[in-house]
Short mmCIF file of C-alpha atoms in Angstrom, two decimals:
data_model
loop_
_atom_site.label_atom_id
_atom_site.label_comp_id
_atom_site.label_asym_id
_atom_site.label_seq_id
_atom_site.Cartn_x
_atom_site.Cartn_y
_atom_site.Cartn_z
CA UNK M 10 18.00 -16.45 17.29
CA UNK M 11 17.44 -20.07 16.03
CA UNK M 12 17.12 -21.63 12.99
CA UNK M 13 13.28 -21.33 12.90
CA UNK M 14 13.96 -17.67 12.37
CA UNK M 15 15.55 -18.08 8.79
CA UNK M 16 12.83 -18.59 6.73
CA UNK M 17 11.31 -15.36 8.26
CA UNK M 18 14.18 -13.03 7.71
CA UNK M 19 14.17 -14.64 4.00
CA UNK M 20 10.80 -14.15 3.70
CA UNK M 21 10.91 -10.31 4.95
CA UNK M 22 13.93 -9.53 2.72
CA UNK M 23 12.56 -10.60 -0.27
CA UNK M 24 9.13 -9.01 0.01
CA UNK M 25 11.04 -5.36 0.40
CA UNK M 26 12.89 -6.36 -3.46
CA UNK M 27 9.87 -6.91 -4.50
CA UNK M 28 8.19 -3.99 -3.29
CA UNK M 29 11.21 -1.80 -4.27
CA UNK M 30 12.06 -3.00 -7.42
CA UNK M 31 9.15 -5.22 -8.36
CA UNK M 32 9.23 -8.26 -10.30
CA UNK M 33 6.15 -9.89 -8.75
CA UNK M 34 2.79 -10.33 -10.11
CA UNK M 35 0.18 -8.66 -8.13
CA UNK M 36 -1.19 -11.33 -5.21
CA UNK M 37 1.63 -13.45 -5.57
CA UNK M 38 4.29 -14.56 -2.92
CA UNK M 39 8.09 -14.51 -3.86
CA UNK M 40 11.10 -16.40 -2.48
CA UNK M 41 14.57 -14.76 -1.70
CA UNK M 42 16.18 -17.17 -4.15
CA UNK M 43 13.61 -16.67 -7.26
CA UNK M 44 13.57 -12.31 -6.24
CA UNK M 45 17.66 -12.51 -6.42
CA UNK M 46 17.41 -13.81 -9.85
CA UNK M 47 14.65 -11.58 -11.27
CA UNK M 48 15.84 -8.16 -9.32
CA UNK M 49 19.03 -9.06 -7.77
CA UNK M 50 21.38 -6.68 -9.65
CA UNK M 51 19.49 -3.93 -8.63
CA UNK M 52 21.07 -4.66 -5.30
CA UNK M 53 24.94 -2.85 -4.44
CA UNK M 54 27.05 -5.40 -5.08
CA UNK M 55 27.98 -5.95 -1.34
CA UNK M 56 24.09 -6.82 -0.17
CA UNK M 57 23.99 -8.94 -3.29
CA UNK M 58 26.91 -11.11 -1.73
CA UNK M 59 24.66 -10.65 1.91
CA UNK M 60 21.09 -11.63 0.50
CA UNK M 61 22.92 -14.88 -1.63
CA UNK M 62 23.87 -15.63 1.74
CA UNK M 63 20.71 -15.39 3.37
CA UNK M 64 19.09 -17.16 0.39
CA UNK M 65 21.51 -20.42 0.88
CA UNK M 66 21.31 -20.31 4.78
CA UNK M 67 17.41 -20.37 3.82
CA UNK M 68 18.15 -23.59 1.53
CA UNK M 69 20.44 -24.93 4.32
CA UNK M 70 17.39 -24.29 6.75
CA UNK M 71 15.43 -26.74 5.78
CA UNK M 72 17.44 -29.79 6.21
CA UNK M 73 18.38 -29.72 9.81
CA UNK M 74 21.93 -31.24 9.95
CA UNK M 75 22.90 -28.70 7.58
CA UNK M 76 20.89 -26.08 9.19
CA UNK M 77 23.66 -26.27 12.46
CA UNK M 78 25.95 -25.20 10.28
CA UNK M 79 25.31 -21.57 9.30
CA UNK M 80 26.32 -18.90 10.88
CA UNK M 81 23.42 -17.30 12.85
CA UNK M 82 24.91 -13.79 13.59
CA UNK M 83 26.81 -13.28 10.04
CA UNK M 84 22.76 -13.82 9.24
CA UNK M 85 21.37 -11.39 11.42
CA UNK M 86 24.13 -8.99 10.43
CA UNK M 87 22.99 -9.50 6.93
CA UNK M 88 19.12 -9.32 7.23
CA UNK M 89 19.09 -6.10 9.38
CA UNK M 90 21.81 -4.31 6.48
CA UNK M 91 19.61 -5.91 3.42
CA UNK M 92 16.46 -4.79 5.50
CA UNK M 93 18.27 -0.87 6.46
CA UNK M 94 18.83 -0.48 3.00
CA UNK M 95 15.32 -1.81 1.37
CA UNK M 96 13.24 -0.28 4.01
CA UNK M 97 13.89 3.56 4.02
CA UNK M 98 11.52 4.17 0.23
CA UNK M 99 8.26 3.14 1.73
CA UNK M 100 5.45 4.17 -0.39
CA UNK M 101 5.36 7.83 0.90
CA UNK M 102 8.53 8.88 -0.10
CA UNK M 103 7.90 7.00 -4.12
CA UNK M 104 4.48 9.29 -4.34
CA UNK M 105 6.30 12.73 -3.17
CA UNK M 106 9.12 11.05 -5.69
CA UNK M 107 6.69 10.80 -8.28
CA UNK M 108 4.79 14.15 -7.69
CA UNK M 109 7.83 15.75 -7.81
CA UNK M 110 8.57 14.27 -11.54
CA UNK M 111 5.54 15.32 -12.77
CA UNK M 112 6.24 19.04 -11.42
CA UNK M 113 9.98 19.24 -13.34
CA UNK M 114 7.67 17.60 -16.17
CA UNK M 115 5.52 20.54 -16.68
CA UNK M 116 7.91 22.88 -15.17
CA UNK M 117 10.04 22.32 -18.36
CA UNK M 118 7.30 21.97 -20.90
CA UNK M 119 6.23 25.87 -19.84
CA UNK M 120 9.82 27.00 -20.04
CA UNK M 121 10.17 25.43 -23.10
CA UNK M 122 6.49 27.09 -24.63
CA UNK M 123 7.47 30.55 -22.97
CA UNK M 124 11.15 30.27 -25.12
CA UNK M 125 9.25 29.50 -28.26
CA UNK M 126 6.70 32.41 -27.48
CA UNK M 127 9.63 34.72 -26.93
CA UNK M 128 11.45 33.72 -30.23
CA UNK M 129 8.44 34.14 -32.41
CA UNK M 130 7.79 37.34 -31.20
CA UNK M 131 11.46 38.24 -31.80
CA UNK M 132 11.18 36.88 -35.13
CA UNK M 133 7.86 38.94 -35.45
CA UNK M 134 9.22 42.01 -34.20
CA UNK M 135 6.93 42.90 -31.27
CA UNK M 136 9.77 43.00 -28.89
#
């Protein structure tokens, strides 16, 4: 891996925050450093320390005496655990997420209208 590769691993890492935890207008393109400010807490506080990491070796990439310094396979350690743990929610498993909210949703609401039906008509006397 060289350094050439930083800016992609950046640029792949910050697109899964956004697409996990949003933040980003619709068309638009966000860096690692501006997506760690808007959405980094939602990140366990151990990838938090790993993607501030990538963000600076990104920052460091772009000078290229500085660039020599980072550490390439701390890096690559870091992308593919930020990238193991953004990945896995594609937009499959949000939908069956979501369909499954709006089932308990109106799942409850009957439960809750077939108690009320059942105390009036104890109330009543019908049962």
């Amino acid at each position: 891996m060289g350094i050439e590769r930083i800016r992609p691993m950046a640029d792949e890492v910050a697109s899964l925050m956004a697409m996990r935890f949003g933040g980003l207008r619709r068309g638009h393109q966000a860096d690692l450093e501006s997506m760690l400010r808007k959405r980094g807490g939602a990140l366990p506080r151990r990838l938090r320390r790993q993607a501030r990491l990538l963000a600076q070796a990104d920052r460091m990439a772009g000078q290229p005496k500085t660039a020599r310094q980072v550490d390439l396979d701390r890096l690559e350690r870091a992308h593919a655990a930020l990238v193991a743990h953004l990945r896995p929610l594609g937009q499959g498993m949000r939908l069956r997420g979501g369909a499954a909210r709006v089932a308990a949703t109106v799942l409850l609401g009957l439960l809750l209208l077939a108690a009320v039906a059942i105390w009036i008509m104890t109330r009543q006397g019908l049962i």
